[in-house]
Amino acid sequence: NAGVTQTPKFRVLKTGQSMTLLCAQDMNHEYMYWYRQDPGMGLRLIHYSVGEGTTAKGEVPDGYNVSRLKKQNFLLGLESAAPSQTSVYFCASSYMTGGSNQPQHFGDGTRLSIL
Amino acid sequence: LAKTTQPISMDSYEGQEVNITCSHNNIATNDYITWYQQFPSQGPRFIIQGYKTKVTNEVASLFIPADRKSSTLSLPRVSLSDTAVYYCLVGDIRGNDMRFGAGTRLTVKP
């Protein structure tokens, strides 16, 4: 049982390049999330999805796009990378049961540097 | 939106009890309070979650007062392996108002 898997683990981009980060979960969770983590700021929500085919903006969505074509996958795209997007990106998934929140399960992150 | 505030760092010694408090004055009715532990180069790992009163599991306790404007994570008898960053998260997983605190770096000394 792999849980939440993020691809790639590391990447270096030049300003203006584009790329897609892939998140895959094998727990059949409805909810998926993309966060960025910067020093001293904790994790901030970029975009999230409450089900296949649906996405919504989080706290810091500018410069990013997402897609959830399949329930198990959640893609994060950077159309034109900027140095301010240098960060560690975490994907998470979760579900509800009995009307109650369940904890999020996190991947191990993608370390992205933009020069 | 619930803003979460927690101490930047704490020091402790092996065998002591550690209490980390998170403030969330604007918590909403549907919000849950969840604590995560993070080691370097890893994703956050779930510790405990609660909505109100007290919750206890095999590794920690979570105390939430009646007004829910703060919460306290209690780690009994910490060991060196508990050295990590601890995050408080307040929100509802169905919405975009989830807010992590900036994290508390706990250092356990021998």
PDB file of C-alpha atoms in Angstrom:
ATOM      1  CA  ASN A   1       0.000   0.000   0.000  1.00  0.00           C
ATOM      2  CA  ALA A   2       1.889   3.066  -1.284  1.00  0.00           C
ATOM      3  CA  GLY A   3      -0.453   5.764   0.134  1.00  0.00           C
ATOM      4  CA  VAL A   4       0.297   9.118  -1.529  1.00  0.00           C
ATOM      5  CA  THR A   5       3.052   9.183  -4.151  1.00  0.00           C
ATOM      6  CA  GLN A   6       4.497  12.359  -5.632  1.00  0.00           C
ATOM      7  CA  THR A   7       6.475  12.583  -8.868  1.00  0.00           C
ATOM      8  CA  PRO A   8       9.152  13.903  -9.314  1.00  0.00           C
ATOM      9  CA  LYS A   9      10.949  14.220  -5.970  1.00  0.00           C
ATOM     10  CA  PHE A  10      13.315  16.965  -7.164  1.00  0.00           C
ATOM     11  CA  ARG A  11      13.337  19.349 -10.086  1.00  0.00           C
ATOM     12  CA  VAL A  12      15.237  22.429 -11.195  1.00  0.00           C
ATOM     13  CA  LEU A  13      13.599  24.766 -13.697  1.00  0.00           C
ATOM     14  CA  LYS A  14      14.537  27.961 -15.438  1.00  0.00           C
ATOM     15  CA  THR A  15      12.280  31.004 -15.174  1.00  0.00           C
ATOM     16  CA  GLY A  16       9.497  30.793 -17.717  1.00  0.00           C
ATOM     17  CA  GLN A  17       9.565  27.016 -18.144  1.00  0.00           C
ATOM     18  CA  SER A  18       6.495  24.924 -17.483  1.00  0.00           C
ATOM     19  CA  MET A  19       6.066  21.638 -15.674  1.00  0.00           C
ATOM     20  CA  THR A  20       3.515  19.342 -14.086  1.00  0.00           C
ATOM     21  CA  LEU A  21       3.723  17.703 -10.687  1.00  0.00           C
ATOM     22  CA  LEU A  22       1.874  14.420 -10.314  1.00  0.00           C
ATOM     23  CA  CYS A  23       0.171  13.122  -7.197  1.00  0.00           C
ATOM     24  CA  ALA A  24      -1.289   9.632  -7.021  1.00  0.00           C
ATOM     25  CA  GLN A  25      -3.175   8.012  -4.127  1.00  0.00           C
ATOM     26  CA  ASP A  26      -4.304   4.411  -3.824  1.00  0.00           C
ATOM     27  CA  MET A  27      -6.696   4.818  -0.869  1.00  0.00           C
ATOM     28  CA  ASN A  28      -9.813   5.727  -2.884  1.00  0.00           C
ATOM     29  CA  HIS A  29      -9.990   9.107  -1.134  1.00  0.00           C
ATOM     30  CA  GLU A  30     -12.439  11.716  -2.396  1.00  0.00           C
ATOM     31  CA  TYR A  31     -10.477  14.788  -1.347  1.00  0.00           C
ATOM     32  CA  MET A  32      -7.059  15.796  -2.609  1.00  0.00           C
ATOM     33  CA  TYR A  33      -4.910  18.854  -1.915  1.00  0.00           C
ATOM     34  CA  TRP A  34      -1.790  20.636  -3.063  1.00  0.00           C
ATOM     35  CA  TYR A  35       0.231  22.656  -0.549  1.00  0.00           C
ATOM     36  CA  ARG A  36       3.460  24.584  -0.693  1.00  0.00           C
ATOM     37  CA  GLN A  37       5.822  24.809   2.247  1.00  0.00           C
ATOM     38  CA  ASP A  38       8.189  27.722   2.680  1.00  0.00           C
ATOM     39  CA  PRO A  39      10.538  28.387   5.622  1.00  0.00           C
ATOM     40  CA  GLY A  40       8.760  29.892   8.609  1.00  0.00           C
ATOM     41  CA  MET A  41       5.340  29.806   6.947  1.00  0.00           C
ATOM     42  CA  GLY A  42       4.051  26.295   7.469  1.00  0.00           C
ATOM     43  CA  LEU A  43       1.979  24.762   4.687  1.00  0.00           C
ATOM     44  CA  ARG A  44      -0.308  26.880   2.526  1.00  0.00           C
ATOM     45  CA  LEU A  45      -3.123  25.445   0.435  1.00  0.00           C
ATOM     46  CA  ILE A  46      -2.776  26.078  -3.308  1.00  0.00           C
ATOM     47  CA  HIS A  47      -5.712  24.176  -4.825  1.00  0.00           C
ATOM     48  CA  TYR A  48      -7.895  21.311  -3.744  1.00  0.00           C
ATOM     49  CA  SER A  49     -10.442  18.872  -5.141  1.00  0.00           C
ATOM     50  CA  VAL A  50     -13.520  17.381  -3.490  1.00  0.00           C
ATOM     51  CA  GLY A  51     -14.018  14.773  -6.195  1.00  0.00           C
ATOM     52  CA  GLU A  52     -13.161  13.602  -9.691  1.00  0.00           C
ATOM     53  CA  GLY A  53     -13.598  16.369 -12.215  1.00  0.00           C
ATOM     54  CA  THR A  54     -13.840  19.177  -9.628  1.00  0.00           C
ATOM     55  CA  THR A  55     -11.190  21.611  -8.417  1.00  0.00           C
ATOM     56  CA  ALA A  56     -11.185  24.775  -6.334  1.00  0.00           C
ATOM     57  CA  LYS A  57      -8.787  27.536  -5.302  1.00  0.00           C
ATOM     58  CA  GLY A  58      -7.067  27.568  -1.971  1.00  0.00           C
ATOM     59  CA  GLU A  59      -5.183  30.298  -0.153  1.00  0.00           C
ATOM     60  CA  VAL A  60      -2.395  30.862  -2.715  1.00  0.00           C
ATOM     61  CA  PRO A  61      -3.632  29.737  -6.189  1.00  0.00           C
ATOM     62  CA  ASP A  62      -2.000  32.366  -8.434  1.00  0.00           C
ATOM     63  CA  GLY A  63       0.466  30.959 -10.980  1.00  0.00           C
ATOM     64  CA  TYR A  64      -0.807  27.384 -10.640  1.00  0.00           C
ATOM     65  CA  ASN A  65      -3.409  25.234 -12.347  1.00  0.00           C
ATOM     66  CA  VAL A  66      -4.720  21.797 -11.406  1.00  0.00           C
ATOM     67  CA  SER A  67      -6.679  18.936 -12.887  1.00  0.00           C
ATOM     68  CA  ARG A  68      -8.395  15.859 -11.452  1.00  0.00           C
ATOM     69  CA  LEU A  69      -9.413  13.741 -14.426  1.00  0.00           C
ATOM     70  CA  LYS A  70      -9.175  10.515 -12.425  1.00  0.00           C
ATOM     71  CA  LYS A  71     -10.095  10.031  -8.783  1.00  0.00           C
ATOM     72  CA  GLN A  72      -6.668   8.728  -7.859  1.00  0.00           C
ATOM     73  CA  ASN A  73      -4.620  11.469  -9.552  1.00  0.00           C
ATOM     74  CA  PHE A  74      -4.252  15.186  -8.880  1.00  0.00           C
ATOM     75  CA  LEU A  75      -1.948  17.220 -11.142  1.00  0.00           C
ATOM     76  CA  LEU A  76      -0.399  20.589 -10.320  1.00  0.00           C
ATOM     77  CA  GLY A  77       0.852  22.682 -13.230  1.00  0.00           C
ATOM     78  CA  LEU A  78       3.127  25.674 -13.445  1.00  0.00           C
ATOM     79  CA  GLU A  79       2.601  27.360 -16.813  1.00  0.00           C
ATOM     80  CA  SER A  80       5.449  29.886 -16.547  1.00  0.00           C
ATOM     81  CA  ALA A  81       7.666  29.230 -13.558  1.00  0.00           C
ATOM     82  CA  ALA A  82       8.897  32.144 -11.446  1.00  0.00           C
ATOM     83  CA  PRO A  83      11.622  32.214  -8.761  1.00  0.00           C
ATOM     84  CA  SER A  84       8.900  32.949  -6.152  1.00  0.00           C
ATOM     85  CA  GLN A  85       7.556  29.457  -6.814  1.00  0.00           C
ATOM     86  CA  THR A  86      10.712  27.844  -5.461  1.00  0.00           C
ATOM     87  CA  SER A  87       9.341  25.731  -2.647  1.00  0.00           C
ATOM     88  CA  VAL A  88       8.570  22.249  -1.403  1.00  0.00           C
ATOM     89  CA  TYR A  89       5.226  21.030  -2.691  1.00  0.00           C
ATOM     90  CA  PHE A  90       3.134  18.500  -0.793  1.00  0.00           C
ATOM     91  CA  CYS A  91       0.128  16.572  -1.961  1.00  0.00           C
ATOM     92  CA  ALA A  92      -2.404  15.133   0.471  1.00  0.00           C
ATOM     93  CA  SER A  93      -5.621  13.149   0.358  1.00  0.00           C
ATOM     94  CA  SER A  94      -8.489  12.553   2.748  1.00  0.00           C
ATOM     95  CA  TYR A  95     -12.112  11.461   3.085  1.00  0.00           C
ATOM     96  CA  MET A  96     -15.126  11.848   5.321  1.00  0.00           C
ATOM     97  CA  THR A  97     -16.978   9.189   7.215  1.00  0.00           C
ATOM     98  CA  GLY A  98     -20.174   9.604   9.162  1.00  0.00           C
ATOM     99  CA  GLY A  99     -20.084  13.324   8.420  1.00  0.00           C
ATOM    100  CA  SER A 100     -16.770  13.723  10.232  1.00  0.00           C
ATOM    101  CA  ASN A 101     -13.421  14.886   8.886  1.00  0.00           C
ATOM    102  CA  GLN A 102     -10.703  12.289   8.585  1.00  0.00           C
ATOM    103  CA  PRO A 103      -6.984  13.196   8.725  1.00  0.00           C
ATOM    104  CA  GLN A 104      -5.045  14.026   5.613  1.00  0.00           C
ATOM    105  CA  HIS A 105      -2.385  11.644   4.317  1.00  0.00           C
ATOM    106  CA  PHE A 106       0.655  13.381   2.850  1.00  0.00           C
ATOM    107  CA  GLY A 107       3.236  12.459   0.248  1.00  0.00           C
ATOM    108  CA  ASP A 108       6.925  13.083   0.860  1.00  0.00           C
ATOM    109  CA  GLY A 109       7.070  16.211  -1.239  1.00  0.00           C
ATOM    110  CA  THR A 110       8.554  17.585  -4.439  1.00  0.00           C
ATOM    111  CA  ARG A 111      11.477  19.983  -4.036  1.00  0.00           C
ATOM    112  CA  LEU A 112      11.292  22.542  -6.821  1.00  0.00           C
ATOM    113  CA  SER A 113      13.943  25.168  -7.524  1.00  0.00           C
ATOM    114  CA  ILE A 114      13.432  27.859 -10.133  1.00  0.00           C
ATOM    115  CA  LEU A 115      16.474  29.756 -11.306  1.00  0.00           C
TER     116      LEU A 115
ATOM    117  CA  LEU B   1     -10.892  32.540   8.436  1.00  0.00           C
ATOM    118  CA  ALA B   2      -9.198  30.761  11.294  1.00  0.00           C
ATOM    119  CA  LYS B   3      -5.640  31.989  11.726  1.00  0.00           C
ATOM    120  CA  THR B   4      -3.520  29.577  13.695  1.00  0.00           C
ATOM    121  CA  THR B   5      -0.668  30.728  15.936  1.00  0.00           C
ATOM    122  CA  GLN B   6       1.783  28.487  17.733  1.00  0.00           C
ATOM    123  CA  PRO B   7       5.202  28.955  19.416  1.00  0.00           C
ATOM    124  CA  ILE B   8       8.172  28.848  17.072  1.00  0.00           C
ATOM    125  CA  SER B   9      10.261  26.498  19.193  1.00  0.00           C
ATOM    126  CA  MET B  10      10.372  24.536  22.438  1.00  0.00           C
ATOM    127  CA  ASP B  11      13.043  22.564  24.252  1.00  0.00           C
ATOM    128  CA  SER B  12      12.499  19.586  26.529  1.00  0.00           C
ATOM    129  CA  TYR B  13      14.348  16.656  28.087  1.00  0.00           C
ATOM    130  CA  GLU B  14      13.784  12.963  27.675  1.00  0.00           C
ATOM    131  CA  GLY B  15      11.007  11.603  29.870  1.00  0.00           C
ATOM    132  CA  GLN B  16       9.246  14.941  30.343  1.00  0.00           C
ATOM    133  CA  GLU B  17       5.725  15.813  29.265  1.00  0.00           C
ATOM    134  CA  VAL B  18       5.516  18.446  26.530  1.00  0.00           C
ATOM    135  CA  ASN B  19       2.525  20.699  25.920  1.00  0.00           C
ATOM    136  CA  ILE B  20       2.256  22.758  22.727  1.00  0.00           C
ATOM    137  CA  THR B  21      -0.578  25.268  22.474  1.00  0.00           C
ATOM    138  CA  CYS B  22      -2.165  26.572  19.284  1.00  0.00           C
ATOM    139  CA  SER B  23      -4.372  29.674  19.187  1.00  0.00           C
ATOM    140  CA  HIS B  24      -7.223  29.886  16.667  1.00  0.00           C
ATOM    141  CA  ASN B  25      -9.553  32.709  17.699  1.00  0.00           C
ATOM    142  CA  ASN B  26     -11.678  32.672  14.536  1.00  0.00           C
ATOM    143  CA  ILE B  27     -12.392  28.951  14.395  1.00  0.00           C
ATOM    144  CA  ALA B  28     -15.614  28.135  12.527  1.00  0.00           C
ATOM    145  CA  THR B  29     -18.388  25.769  13.589  1.00  0.00           C
ATOM    146  CA  ASN B  30     -17.417  23.050  11.092  1.00  0.00           C
ATOM    147  CA  ASP B  31     -13.670  23.273  11.730  1.00  0.00           C
ATOM    148  CA  TYR B  32     -11.673  20.417  13.186  1.00  0.00           C
ATOM    149  CA  ILE B  33      -8.306  20.726  14.938  1.00  0.00           C
ATOM    150  CA  THR B  34      -5.584  18.379  13.748  1.00  0.00           C
ATOM    151  CA  TRP B  35      -1.947  18.039  14.762  1.00  0.00           C
ATOM    152  CA  TYR B  36       0.808  16.732  12.540  1.00  0.00           C
ATOM    153  CA  GLN B  37       4.456  15.807  13.086  1.00  0.00           C
ATOM    154  CA  GLN B  38       7.075  16.410  10.436  1.00  0.00           C
ATOM    155  CA  PHE B  39      10.642  15.128  10.166  1.00  0.00           C
ATOM    156  CA  PRO B  40      13.170  16.569   7.689  1.00  0.00           C
ATOM    157  CA  SER B  41      12.604  15.553   4.064  1.00  0.00           C
ATOM    158  CA  GLN B  42       9.274  13.893   4.883  1.00  0.00           C
ATOM    159  CA  GLY B  43       5.647  14.843   4.626  1.00  0.00           C
ATOM    160  CA  PRO B  44       3.604  15.696   7.724  1.00  0.00           C
ATOM    161  CA  ARG B  45       2.332  12.685   9.652  1.00  0.00           C
ATOM    162  CA  PHE B  46      -0.966  12.646  11.534  1.00  0.00           C
ATOM    163  CA  ILE B  47      -0.796  12.644  15.332  1.00  0.00           C
ATOM    164  CA  ILE B  48      -4.269  13.417  16.660  1.00  0.00           C
ATOM    165  CA  GLN B  49      -7.517  15.170  15.770  1.00  0.00           C
ATOM    166  CA  GLY B  50     -10.393  16.593  17.754  1.00  0.00           C
ATOM    167  CA  TYR B  51     -13.469  18.785  17.610  1.00  0.00           C
ATOM    168  CA  LYS B  52     -14.113  19.580  21.264  1.00  0.00           C
ATOM    169  CA  THR B  53     -13.173  18.463  24.806  1.00  0.00           C
ATOM    170  CA  LYS B  54     -10.369  15.931  25.153  1.00  0.00           C
ATOM    171  CA  VAL B  55      -9.099  13.278  22.789  1.00  0.00           C
ATOM    172  CA  THR B  56      -6.464  10.682  23.627  1.00  0.00           C
ATOM    173  CA  ASN B  57      -4.728   8.060  21.522  1.00  0.00           C
ATOM    174  CA  GLU B  58      -1.684   5.871  21.980  1.00  0.00           C
ATOM    175  CA  VAL B  59       0.819   8.678  21.338  1.00  0.00           C
ATOM    176  CA  ALA B  60      -0.760  11.972  22.461  1.00  0.00           C
ATOM    177  CA  SER B  61      -3.653  13.852  24.015  1.00  0.00           C
ATOM    178  CA  LEU B  62      -5.469  16.873  22.656  1.00  0.00           C
ATOM    179  CA  PHE B  63      -7.204  19.317  24.975  1.00  0.00           C
ATOM    180  CA  ILE B  64      -9.791  21.703  23.526  1.00  0.00           C
ATOM    181  CA  PRO B  65     -11.607  24.180  25.814  1.00  0.00           C
ATOM    182  CA  ALA B  66     -15.307  24.871  25.459  1.00  0.00           C
ATOM    183  CA  ASP B  67     -14.819  28.040  23.379  1.00  0.00           C
ATOM    184  CA  ARG B  68     -12.497  26.126  20.986  1.00  0.00           C
ATOM    185  CA  LYS B  69     -10.301  29.197  20.495  1.00  0.00           C
ATOM    186  CA  SER B  70      -7.183  27.270  21.413  1.00  0.00           C
ATOM    187  CA  SER B  71      -5.967  23.698  21.670  1.00  0.00           C
ATOM    188  CA  THR B  72      -3.097  21.981  23.427  1.00  0.00           C
ATOM    189  CA  LEU B  73      -1.177  18.977  22.166  1.00  0.00           C
ATOM    190  CA  SER B  74       0.280  16.937  25.015  1.00  0.00           C
ATOM    191  CA  LEU B  75       3.100  14.460  24.418  1.00  0.00           C
ATOM    192  CA  PRO B  76       3.772  12.254  27.453  1.00  0.00           C
ATOM    193  CA  ARG B  77       7.333  11.218  28.313  1.00  0.00           C
ATOM    194  CA  VAL B  78       9.063  12.432  25.166  1.00  0.00           C
ATOM    195  CA  SER B  79      12.138  10.713  23.747  1.00  0.00           C
ATOM    196  CA  LEU B  80      14.917  11.891  21.433  1.00  0.00           C
ATOM    197  CA  SER B  81      12.950  10.545  18.458  1.00  0.00           C
ATOM    198  CA  ASP B  82      10.180  13.066  19.166  1.00  0.00           C
ATOM    199  CA  THR B  83      12.469  15.877  17.983  1.00  0.00           C
ATOM    200  CA  ALA B  84      10.518  17.251  15.025  1.00  0.00           C
ATOM    201  CA  VAL B  85       8.322  20.119  13.874  1.00  0.00           C
ATOM    202  CA  TYR B  86       4.710  20.001  15.059  1.00  0.00           C
ATOM    203  CA  TYR B  87       1.938  21.683  13.102  1.00  0.00           C
ATOM    204  CA  CYS B  88      -1.552  22.669  14.135  1.00  0.00           C
ATOM    205  CA  LEU B  89      -4.175  22.627  11.367  1.00  0.00           C
ATOM    206  CA  VAL B  90      -7.617  24.189  11.743  1.00  0.00           C
ATOM    207  CA  GLY B  91     -10.350  23.790   9.175  1.00  0.00           C
ATOM    208  CA  ASP B  92     -12.852  21.612   7.364  1.00  0.00           C
ATOM    209  CA  ILE B  93     -11.413  19.247   4.736  1.00  0.00           C
ATOM    210  CA  ARG B  94     -14.295  20.125   2.405  1.00  0.00           C
ATOM    211  CA  GLY B  95     -13.318  23.772   2.091  1.00  0.00           C
ATOM    212  CA  ASN B  96     -10.462  26.121   1.346  1.00  0.00           C
ATOM    213  CA  ASP B  97     -10.322  27.743   4.781  1.00  0.00           C
ATOM    214  CA  MET B  98      -7.873  25.243   6.196  1.00  0.00           C
ATOM    215  CA  ARG B  99      -4.970  26.976   7.902  1.00  0.00           C
ATOM    216  CA  PHE B 100      -1.739  25.459   9.155  1.00  0.00           C
ATOM    217  CA  GLY B 101       0.206  27.158  11.882  1.00  0.00           C
ATOM    218  CA  ALA B 102       3.840  28.021  11.134  1.00  0.00           C
ATOM    219  CA  GLY B 103       4.987  25.023  13.154  1.00  0.00           C
ATOM    220  CA  THR B 104       6.695  24.467  16.517  1.00  0.00           C
ATOM    221  CA  ARG B 105      10.184  23.033  16.405  1.00  0.00           C
ATOM    222  CA  LEU B 106      10.517  20.699  19.396  1.00  0.00           C
ATOM    223  CA  THR B 107      14.010  19.694  20.463  1.00  0.00           C
ATOM    224  CA  VAL B 108      14.301  16.876  22.977  1.00  0.00           C
ATOM    225  CA  LYS B 109      17.620  16.731  24.810  1.00  0.00           C
ATOM    226  CA  PRO B 110      19.149  13.760  26.636  1.00  0.00           C
TER     227      PRO B 110
END
